[in-house]
CSV table of C-alpha atoms in Angstrom, one decimal:
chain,number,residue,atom,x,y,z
A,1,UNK,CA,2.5,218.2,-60.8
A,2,UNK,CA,5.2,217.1,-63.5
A,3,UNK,CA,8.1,215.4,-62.3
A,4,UNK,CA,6.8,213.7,-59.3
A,5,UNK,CA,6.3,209.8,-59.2
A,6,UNK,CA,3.3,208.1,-58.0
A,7,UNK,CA,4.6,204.5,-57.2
A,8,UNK,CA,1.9,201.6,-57.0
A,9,UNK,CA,1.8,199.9,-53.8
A,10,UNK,CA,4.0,196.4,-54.7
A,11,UNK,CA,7.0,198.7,-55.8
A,12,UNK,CA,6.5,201.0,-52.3
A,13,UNK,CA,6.9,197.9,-50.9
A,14,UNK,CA,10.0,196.9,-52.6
A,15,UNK,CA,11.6,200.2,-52.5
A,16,UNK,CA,10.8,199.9,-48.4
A,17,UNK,CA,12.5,196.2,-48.0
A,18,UNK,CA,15.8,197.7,-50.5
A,19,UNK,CA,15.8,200.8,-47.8
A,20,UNK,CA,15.9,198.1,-44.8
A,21,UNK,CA,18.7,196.0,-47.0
A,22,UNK,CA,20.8,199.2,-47.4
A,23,UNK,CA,20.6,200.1,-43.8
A,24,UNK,CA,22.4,196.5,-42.7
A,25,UNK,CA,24.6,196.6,-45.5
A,26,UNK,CA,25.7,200.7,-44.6
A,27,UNK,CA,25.9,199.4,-41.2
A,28,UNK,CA,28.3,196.3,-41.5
A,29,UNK,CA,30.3,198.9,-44.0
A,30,UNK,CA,31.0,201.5,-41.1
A,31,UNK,CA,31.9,198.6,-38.7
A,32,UNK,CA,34.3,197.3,-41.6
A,33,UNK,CA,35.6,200.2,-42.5
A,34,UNK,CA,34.5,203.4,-40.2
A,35,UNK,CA,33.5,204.8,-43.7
A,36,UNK,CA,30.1,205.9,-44.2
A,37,UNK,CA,28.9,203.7,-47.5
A,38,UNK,CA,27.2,206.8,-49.4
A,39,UNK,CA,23.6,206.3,-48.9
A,40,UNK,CA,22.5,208.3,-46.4
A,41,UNK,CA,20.9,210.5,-48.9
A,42,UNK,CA,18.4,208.2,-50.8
A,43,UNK,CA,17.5,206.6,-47.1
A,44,UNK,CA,16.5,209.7,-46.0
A,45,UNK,CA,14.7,210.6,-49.0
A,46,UNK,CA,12.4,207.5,-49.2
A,47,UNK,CA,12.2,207.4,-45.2
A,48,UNK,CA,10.7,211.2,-45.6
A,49,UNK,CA,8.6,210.0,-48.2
A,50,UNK,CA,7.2,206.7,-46.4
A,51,UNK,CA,6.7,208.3,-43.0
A,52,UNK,CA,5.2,212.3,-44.0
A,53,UNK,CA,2.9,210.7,-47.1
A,54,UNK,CA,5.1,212.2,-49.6
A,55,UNK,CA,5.3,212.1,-53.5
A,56,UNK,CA,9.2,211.3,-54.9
A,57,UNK,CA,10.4,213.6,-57.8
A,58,UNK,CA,11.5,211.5,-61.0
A,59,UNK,CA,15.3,211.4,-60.9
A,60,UNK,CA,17.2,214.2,-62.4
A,61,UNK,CA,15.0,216.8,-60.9
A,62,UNK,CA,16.7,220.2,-60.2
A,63,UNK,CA,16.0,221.8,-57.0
A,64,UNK,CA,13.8,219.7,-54.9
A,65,UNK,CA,13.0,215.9,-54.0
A,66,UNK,CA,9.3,215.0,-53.1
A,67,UNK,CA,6.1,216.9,-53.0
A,68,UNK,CA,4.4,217.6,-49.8
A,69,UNK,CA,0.7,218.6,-48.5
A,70,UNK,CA,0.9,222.1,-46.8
A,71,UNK,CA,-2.1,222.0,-43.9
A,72,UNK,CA,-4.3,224.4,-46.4
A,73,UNK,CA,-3.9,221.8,-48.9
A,74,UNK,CA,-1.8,223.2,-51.3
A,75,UNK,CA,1.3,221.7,-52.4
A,76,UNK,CA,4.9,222.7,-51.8
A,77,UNK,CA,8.5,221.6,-53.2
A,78,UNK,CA,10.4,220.1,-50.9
A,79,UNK,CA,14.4,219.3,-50.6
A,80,UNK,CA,15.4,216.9,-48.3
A,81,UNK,CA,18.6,216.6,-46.7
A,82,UNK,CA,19.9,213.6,-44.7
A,83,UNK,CA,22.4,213.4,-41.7
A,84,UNK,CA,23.2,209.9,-40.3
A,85,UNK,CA,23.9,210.3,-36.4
A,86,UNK,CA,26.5,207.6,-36.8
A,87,UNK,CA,28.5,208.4,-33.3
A,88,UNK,CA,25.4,210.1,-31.7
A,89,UNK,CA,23.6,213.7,-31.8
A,90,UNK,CA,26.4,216.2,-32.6
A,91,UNK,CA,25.2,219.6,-32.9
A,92,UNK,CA,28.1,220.9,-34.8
A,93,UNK,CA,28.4,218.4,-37.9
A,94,UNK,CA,27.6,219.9,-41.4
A,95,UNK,CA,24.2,219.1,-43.2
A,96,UNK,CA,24.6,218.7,-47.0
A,97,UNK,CA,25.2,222.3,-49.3
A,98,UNK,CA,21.6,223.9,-50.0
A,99,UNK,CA,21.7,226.2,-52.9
A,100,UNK,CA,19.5,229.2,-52.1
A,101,UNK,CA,18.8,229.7,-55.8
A,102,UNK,CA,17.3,226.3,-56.4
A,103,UNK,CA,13.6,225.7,-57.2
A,104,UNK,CA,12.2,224.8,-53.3
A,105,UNK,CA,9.9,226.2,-50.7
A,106,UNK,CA,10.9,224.4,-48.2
A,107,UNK,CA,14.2,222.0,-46.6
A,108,UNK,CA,13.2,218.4,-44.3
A,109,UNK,CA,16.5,217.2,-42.3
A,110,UNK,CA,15.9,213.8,-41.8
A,111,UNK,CA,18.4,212.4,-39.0
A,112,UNK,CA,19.2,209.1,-38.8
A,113,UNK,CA,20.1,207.2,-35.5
A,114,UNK,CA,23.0,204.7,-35.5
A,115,UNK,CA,21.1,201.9,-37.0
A,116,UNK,CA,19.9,204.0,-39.6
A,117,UNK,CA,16.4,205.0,-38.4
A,118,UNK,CA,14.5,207.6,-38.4
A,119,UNK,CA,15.2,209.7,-35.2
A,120,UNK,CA,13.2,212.9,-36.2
A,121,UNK,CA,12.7,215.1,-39.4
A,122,UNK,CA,13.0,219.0,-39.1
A,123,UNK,CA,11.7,221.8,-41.3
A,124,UNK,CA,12.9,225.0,-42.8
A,125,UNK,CA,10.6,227.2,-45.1
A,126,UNK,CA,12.9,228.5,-47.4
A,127,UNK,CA,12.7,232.2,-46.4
A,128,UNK,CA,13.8,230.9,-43.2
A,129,UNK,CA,16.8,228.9,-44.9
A,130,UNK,CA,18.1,232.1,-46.7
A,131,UNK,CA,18.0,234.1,-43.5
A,132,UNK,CA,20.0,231.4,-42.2
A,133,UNK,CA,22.7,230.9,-44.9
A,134,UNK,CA,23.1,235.1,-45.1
A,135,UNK,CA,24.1,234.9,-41.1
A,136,UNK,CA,27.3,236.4,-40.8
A,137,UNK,CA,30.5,234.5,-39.5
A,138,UNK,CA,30.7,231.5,-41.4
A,139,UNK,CA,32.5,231.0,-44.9
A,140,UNK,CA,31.3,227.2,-45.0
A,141,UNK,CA,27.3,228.9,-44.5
A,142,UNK,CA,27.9,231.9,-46.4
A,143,UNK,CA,29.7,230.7,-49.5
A,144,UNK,CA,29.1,227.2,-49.7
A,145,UNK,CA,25.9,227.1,-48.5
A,146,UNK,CA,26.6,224.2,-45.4
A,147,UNK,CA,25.1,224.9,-41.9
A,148,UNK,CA,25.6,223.0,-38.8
A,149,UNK,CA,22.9,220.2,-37.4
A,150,UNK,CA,22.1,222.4,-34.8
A,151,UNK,CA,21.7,225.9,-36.4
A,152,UNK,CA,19.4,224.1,-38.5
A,153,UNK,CA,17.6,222.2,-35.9
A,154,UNK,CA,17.6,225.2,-33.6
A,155,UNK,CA,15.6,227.1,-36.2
A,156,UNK,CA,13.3,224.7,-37.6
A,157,UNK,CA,10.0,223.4,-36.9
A,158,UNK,CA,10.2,219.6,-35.6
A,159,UNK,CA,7.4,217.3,-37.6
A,160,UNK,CA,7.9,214.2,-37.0
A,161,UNK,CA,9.9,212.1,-33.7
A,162,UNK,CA,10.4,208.4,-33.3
A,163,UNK,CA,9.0,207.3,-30.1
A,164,UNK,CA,12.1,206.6,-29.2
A,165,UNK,CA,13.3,210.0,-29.0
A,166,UNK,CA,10.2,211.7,-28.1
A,167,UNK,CA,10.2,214.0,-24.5
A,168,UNK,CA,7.9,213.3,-22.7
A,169,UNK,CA,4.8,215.1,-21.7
A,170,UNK,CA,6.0,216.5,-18.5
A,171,UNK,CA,3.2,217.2,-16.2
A,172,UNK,CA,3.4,221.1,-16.1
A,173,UNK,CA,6.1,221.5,-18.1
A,174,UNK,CA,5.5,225.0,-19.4
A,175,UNK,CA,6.2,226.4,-15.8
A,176,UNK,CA,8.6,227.2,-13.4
A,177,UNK,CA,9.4,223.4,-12.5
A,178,UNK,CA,13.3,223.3,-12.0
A,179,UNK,CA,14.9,222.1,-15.0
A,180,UNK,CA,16.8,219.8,-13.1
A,181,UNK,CA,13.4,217.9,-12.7
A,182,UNK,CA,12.2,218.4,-16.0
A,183,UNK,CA,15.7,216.5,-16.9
A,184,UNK,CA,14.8,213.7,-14.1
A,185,UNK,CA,11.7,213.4,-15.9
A,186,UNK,CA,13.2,213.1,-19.4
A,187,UNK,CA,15.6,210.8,-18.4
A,188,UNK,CA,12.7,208.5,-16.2
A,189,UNK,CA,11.6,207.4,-20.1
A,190,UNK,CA,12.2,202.8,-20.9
A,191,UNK,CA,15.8,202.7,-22.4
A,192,UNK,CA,17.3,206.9,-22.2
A,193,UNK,CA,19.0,206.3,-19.3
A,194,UNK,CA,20.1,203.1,-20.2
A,195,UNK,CA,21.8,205.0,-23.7
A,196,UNK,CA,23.0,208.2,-22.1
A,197,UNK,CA,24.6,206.6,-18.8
A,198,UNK,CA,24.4,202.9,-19.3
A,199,UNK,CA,27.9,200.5,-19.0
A,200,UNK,CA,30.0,200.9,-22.3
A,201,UNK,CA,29.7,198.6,-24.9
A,202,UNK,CA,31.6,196.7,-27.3
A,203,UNK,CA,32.0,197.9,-30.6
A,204,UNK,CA,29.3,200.6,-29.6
A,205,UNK,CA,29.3,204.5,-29.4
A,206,UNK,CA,27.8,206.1,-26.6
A,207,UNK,CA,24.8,209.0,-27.5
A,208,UNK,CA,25.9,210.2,-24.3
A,209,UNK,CA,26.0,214.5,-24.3
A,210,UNK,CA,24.7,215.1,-27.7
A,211,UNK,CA,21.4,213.3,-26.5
A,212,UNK,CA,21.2,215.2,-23.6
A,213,UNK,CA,22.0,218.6,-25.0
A,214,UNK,CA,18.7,217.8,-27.6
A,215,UNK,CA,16.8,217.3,-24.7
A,216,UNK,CA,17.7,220.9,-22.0
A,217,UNK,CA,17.8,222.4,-25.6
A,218,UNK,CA,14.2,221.2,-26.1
A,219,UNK,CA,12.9,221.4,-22.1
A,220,UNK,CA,14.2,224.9,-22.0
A,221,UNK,CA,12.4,226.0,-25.6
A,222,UNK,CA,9.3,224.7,-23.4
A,223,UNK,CA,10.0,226.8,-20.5
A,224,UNK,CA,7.8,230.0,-19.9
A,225,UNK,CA,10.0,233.6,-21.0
A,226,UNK,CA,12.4,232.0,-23.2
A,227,UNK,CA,11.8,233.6,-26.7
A,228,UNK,CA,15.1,231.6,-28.5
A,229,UNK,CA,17.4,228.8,-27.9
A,230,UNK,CA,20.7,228.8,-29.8
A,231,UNK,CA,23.2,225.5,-29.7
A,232,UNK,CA,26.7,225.1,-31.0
A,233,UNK,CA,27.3,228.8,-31.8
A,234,UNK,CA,30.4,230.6,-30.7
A,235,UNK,CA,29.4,232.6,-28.0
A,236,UNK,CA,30.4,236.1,-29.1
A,237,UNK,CA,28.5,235.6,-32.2
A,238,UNK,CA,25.5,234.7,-29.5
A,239,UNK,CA,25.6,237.9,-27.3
A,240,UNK,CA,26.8,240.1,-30.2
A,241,UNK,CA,29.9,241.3,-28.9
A,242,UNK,CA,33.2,241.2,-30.7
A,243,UNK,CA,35.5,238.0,-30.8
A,244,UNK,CA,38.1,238.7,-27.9
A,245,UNK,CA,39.7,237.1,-25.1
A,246,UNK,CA,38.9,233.8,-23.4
A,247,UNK,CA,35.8,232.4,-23.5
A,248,UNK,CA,34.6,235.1,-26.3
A,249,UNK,CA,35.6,232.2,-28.8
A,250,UNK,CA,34.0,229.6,-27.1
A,251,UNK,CA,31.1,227.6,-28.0
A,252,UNK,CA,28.5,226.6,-25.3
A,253,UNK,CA,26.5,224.3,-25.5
A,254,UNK,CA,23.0,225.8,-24.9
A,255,UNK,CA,22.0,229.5,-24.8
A,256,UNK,CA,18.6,230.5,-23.3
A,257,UNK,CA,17.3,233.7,-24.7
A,258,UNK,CA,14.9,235.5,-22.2
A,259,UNK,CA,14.1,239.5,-23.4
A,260,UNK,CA,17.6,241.0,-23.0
A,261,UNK,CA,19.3,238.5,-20.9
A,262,UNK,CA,20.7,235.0,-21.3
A,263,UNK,CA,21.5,231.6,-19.7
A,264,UNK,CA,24.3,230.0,-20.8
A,265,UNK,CA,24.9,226.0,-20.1
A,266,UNK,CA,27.4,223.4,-20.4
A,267,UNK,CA,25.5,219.9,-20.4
A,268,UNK,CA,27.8,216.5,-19.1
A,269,UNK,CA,26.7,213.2,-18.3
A,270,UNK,CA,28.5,209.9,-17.4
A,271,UNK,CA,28.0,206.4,-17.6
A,272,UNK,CA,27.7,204.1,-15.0
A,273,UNK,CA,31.3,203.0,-15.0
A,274,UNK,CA,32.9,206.3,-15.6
A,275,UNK,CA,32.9,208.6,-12.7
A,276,UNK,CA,35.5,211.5,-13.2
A,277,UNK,CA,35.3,212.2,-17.1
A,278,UNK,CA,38.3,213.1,-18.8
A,279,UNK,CA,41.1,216.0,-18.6
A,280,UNK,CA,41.9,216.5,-21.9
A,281,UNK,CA,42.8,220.7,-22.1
A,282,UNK,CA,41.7,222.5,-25.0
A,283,UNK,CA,44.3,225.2,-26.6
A,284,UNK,CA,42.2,228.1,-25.4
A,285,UNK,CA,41.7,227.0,-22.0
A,286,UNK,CA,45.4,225.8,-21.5
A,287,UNK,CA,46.5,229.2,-22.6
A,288,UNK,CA,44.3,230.6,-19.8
A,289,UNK,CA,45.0,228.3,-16.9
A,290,UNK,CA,48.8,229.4,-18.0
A,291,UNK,CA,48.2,232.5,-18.0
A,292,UNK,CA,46.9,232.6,-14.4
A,293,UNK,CA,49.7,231.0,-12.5
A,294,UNK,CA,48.1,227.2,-13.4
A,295,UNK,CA,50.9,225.8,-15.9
A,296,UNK,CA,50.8,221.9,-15.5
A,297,UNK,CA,47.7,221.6,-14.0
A,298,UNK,CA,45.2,219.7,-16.2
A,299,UNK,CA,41.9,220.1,-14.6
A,300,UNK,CA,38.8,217.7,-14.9
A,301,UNK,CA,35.9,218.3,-18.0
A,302,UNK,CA,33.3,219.1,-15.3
A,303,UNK,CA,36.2,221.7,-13.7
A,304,UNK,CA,36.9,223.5,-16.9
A,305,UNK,CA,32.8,223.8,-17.8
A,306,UNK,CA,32.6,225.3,-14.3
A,307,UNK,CA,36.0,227.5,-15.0
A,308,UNK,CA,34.0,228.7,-18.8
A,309,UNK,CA,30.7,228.8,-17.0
A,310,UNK,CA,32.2,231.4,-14.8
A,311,UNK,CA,34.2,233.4,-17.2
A,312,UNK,CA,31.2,233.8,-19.6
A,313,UNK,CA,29.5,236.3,-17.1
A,314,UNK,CA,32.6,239.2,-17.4
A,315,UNK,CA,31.5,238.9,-21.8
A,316,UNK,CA,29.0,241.0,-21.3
A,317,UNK,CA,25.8,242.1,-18.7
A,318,UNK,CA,23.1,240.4,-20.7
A,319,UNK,CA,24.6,237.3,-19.2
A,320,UNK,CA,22.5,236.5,-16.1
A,321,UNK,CA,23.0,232.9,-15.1
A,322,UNK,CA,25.8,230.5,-16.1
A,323,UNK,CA,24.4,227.1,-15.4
A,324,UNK,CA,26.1,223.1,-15.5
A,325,UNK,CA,23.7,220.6,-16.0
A,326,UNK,CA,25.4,217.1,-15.0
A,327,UNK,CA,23.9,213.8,-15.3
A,328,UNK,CA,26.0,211.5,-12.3
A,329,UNK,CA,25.6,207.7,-12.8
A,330,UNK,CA,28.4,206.6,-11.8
A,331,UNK,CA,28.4,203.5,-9.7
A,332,UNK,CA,31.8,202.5,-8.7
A,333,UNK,CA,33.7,202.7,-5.9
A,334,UNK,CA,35.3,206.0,-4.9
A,335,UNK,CA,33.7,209.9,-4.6
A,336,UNK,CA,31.2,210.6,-7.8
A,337,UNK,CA,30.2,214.3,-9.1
A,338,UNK,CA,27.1,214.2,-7.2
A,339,UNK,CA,29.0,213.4,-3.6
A,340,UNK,CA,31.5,216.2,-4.2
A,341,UNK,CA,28.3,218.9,-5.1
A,342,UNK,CA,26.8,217.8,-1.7
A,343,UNK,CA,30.1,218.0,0.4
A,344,UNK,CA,32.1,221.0,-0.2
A,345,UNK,CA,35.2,219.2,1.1
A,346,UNK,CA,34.6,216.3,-1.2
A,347,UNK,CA,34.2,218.9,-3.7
A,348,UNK,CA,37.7,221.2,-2.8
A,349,UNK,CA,39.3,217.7,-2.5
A,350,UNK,CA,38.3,216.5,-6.4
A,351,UNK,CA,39.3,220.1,-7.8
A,352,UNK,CA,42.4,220.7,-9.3
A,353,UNK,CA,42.4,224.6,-9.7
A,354,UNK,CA,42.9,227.5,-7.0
A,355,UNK,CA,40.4,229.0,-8.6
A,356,UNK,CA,37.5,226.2,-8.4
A,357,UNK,CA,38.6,225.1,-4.9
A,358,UNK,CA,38.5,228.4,-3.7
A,359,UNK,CA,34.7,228.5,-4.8
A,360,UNK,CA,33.7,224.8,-4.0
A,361,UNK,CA,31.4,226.3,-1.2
A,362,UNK,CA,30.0,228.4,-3.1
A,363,UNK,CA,29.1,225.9,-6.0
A,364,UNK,CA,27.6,223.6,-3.2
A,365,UNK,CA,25.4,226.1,-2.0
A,366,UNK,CA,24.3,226.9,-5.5
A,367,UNK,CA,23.8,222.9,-6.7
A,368,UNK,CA,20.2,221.2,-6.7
A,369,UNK,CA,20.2,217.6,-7.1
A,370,UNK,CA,17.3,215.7,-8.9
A,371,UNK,CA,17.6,211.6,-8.4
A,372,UNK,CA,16.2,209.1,-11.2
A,373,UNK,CA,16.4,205.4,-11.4
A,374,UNK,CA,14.8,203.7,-14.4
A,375,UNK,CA,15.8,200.2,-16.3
A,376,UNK,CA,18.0,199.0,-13.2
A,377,UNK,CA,20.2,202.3,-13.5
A,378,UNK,CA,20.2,205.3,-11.3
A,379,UNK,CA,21.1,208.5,-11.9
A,380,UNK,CA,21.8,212.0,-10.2
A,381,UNK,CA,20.7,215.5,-12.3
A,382,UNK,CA,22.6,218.0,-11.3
A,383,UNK,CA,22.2,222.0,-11.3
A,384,UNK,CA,24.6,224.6,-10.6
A,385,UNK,CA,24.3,228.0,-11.0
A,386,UNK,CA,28.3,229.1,-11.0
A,387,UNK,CA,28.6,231.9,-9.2
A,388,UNK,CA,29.6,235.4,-11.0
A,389,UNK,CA,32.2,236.9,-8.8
A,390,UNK,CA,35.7,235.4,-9.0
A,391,UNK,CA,37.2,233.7,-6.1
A,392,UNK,CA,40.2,235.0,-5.8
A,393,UNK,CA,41.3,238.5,-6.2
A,394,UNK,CA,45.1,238.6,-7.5
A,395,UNK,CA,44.1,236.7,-10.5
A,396,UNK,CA,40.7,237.9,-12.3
A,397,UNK,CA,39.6,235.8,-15.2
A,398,UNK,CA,39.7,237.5,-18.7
């Protein structure tokens, strides 16, 4: 095919030691700067092409990058797109613009772990990218032709993982093992506890929830029933109703589509020095502790999940579980998420809200706990299903 460059073996190699030199000099630039150098495109591009076996276009060409093998042998036009994970997996950060007109039949995202290495490489045919770019709700998709890591990933057909970042092959894990488990088992891989839940370190970002969100997102697409999984999408857009009160324009972090009805889950995990998380109040949810008699009070992450969690069910009846996943590693002194869901006086004690300590029975009752200790560092999975009823009467959540 014209415009596609077959490079002999000694400039391959070349090109492959200039990619390496790029990533340590893009690296020392974001720890000198925080500015991303620029070069996230052509690394992807020649990582693509070294690691699938494909063919580069000659520069200047319109539409697509590199020439791939399709399994019956034929070949196909391929764009690739690059997104360097530079302060861990974040569902909602924009891929580069993809013109639907251009001359492709298919889009790779290649995303790129903090040093600049291959994490895994995703696929869209473009039939599948046009559907996507038409969605309503988006001006940024619609117009400009920018979708979101995750409504990309959450589409696409995964063909290649580092080992690094591979699940593993869970004994059984197409049934109706509790997730929390499947998550134990996850996390039991060398060095991902360590990165979600190990001690902070200097001059380094934690992965921390964006890992862990890849991974339920991924365990629950495995699970038997569920026939979609959607990530980082407002969740009115989700169940199809219109954009309303509190949570309507919320964004959850994993949806499980099963027939009609849908799990929703907020995913949190702590290190091993971090035991509470922090209290920082959205706009949305400070207007509705306000309006509900709670000015002033300023509740904990893990409390306002549980507070959404339990909101989401009044949205609409196709919601039938509202579920928190929590990964507990803390090791310091003093009470840790996993002591307060196995004491529900521990629990009432830790809450801030009327509303949550009111309910901190209940949410006992509901909570499994899955233990996991890998790498010198143990951890607690945590699953609770948040009950649907309100627990208090005079004030009923929007």
């Amino acid at each position: 095919m014209s415009g596609v460059s077959t490079l002999p073996g000694a400039v391959a190699e070349e090109l492959a030691q200039l990619a390496r030199e790029a990533k340590r000099v893009a690296r020392r630039y974001y720890q000198l700067t925080g500015k991303p150098l620029g070069v996230t495109g052509e690394i992807a591009e020649l990582e693509a092409a070294r690691l699938l076996k494909l063919r580069l276009a000659n520069a200047r060409q319109s539409g697509w990058d590199a020439i791939g093998t399709r399994p019956d042998g034929t070949e196909e036009r391929l764009q690739i797109k690059g997104r360097w994970l530079v302060n861990g997996y974040k569902p909602a950060a924009r891929i580069g613009a993809i013109d639907a007109h251009d001359n492709f039949d298919a889009v790779l995202l290649v995303l790129l772990d903090e040093a600049l290495e291959v994490r895994s490489i995703h696929r869209l045919g473009r039939d599948e990218v046009q559907q996507l770019l038409n969605e309503p709700g988006s001006k940024a998709r619609n117009e400009r032709g920018m979708m979101s890591v995750g409504a990309f990933v959450n589409k696409a057909a995964t063909v290649w993982v580092s080992p690094e970042f591979r699940l593993p092959d869970i004994e059984h894990a197409g049934s109706e093992v509790p997730l929390e488990e499947k998550v134990a088992s996850y996390l039991a891989q060398s060095n991902v506890l360590a990165q979600l839940c190990g001690p902070k370190l200097k001059d380094q970002r934690n992965l921390r929830e964006g890992m862990l969100e890849a991974a339920v997102a991924e365990l629950l697409r495995r699970a038997p029933g569920v026939t979609q999984v959607t990530c980082t999408a407002r969740i009115a857009t989700t169940l199809g109703i219109p954009v309303g009160a509190f949570p309507s324009q919320t964004i959850p972090d994993v949806v499980a589509h099963r027939g009609d009805g849908a799990e929703i889950f907020e995913v949190k995990s702590g290190r091993v020095d971090y035991g509470r998380f922090d209290k920082v109040v959205g706009k949305e949810m400070r207007a509705y502790l306000d309006s509900h008699g709670m000015a002033g009070l300023s509740p904990w992450e893990v409390e306002q999940d549980l507070i959404r969690l339990q909101a989401y069910y009044t949205l609409s009846p196709r919601v039938q579980r509202a579920t928190l996943i929590l990964v507990d590693a803390y090791a310091g002194k003093g009470r840790s998420w996993s002591k307060a869901f196995a004491d529900a006086g521990v629990l009432r004690e830790l809450l801030v809200t009327p509303v949550m300590k009111q309910c901190a029975e209940a949410l006992v009752a509901a909570a499994r706990v899955s233990t996991v200790t890998v790498d010198g560092v143990s951890a607690w999975v945590i699953r609770c299903e948040v009950p649907a009823v309100p627990c208090f009467a005079d004030a009923p959540l929007l």
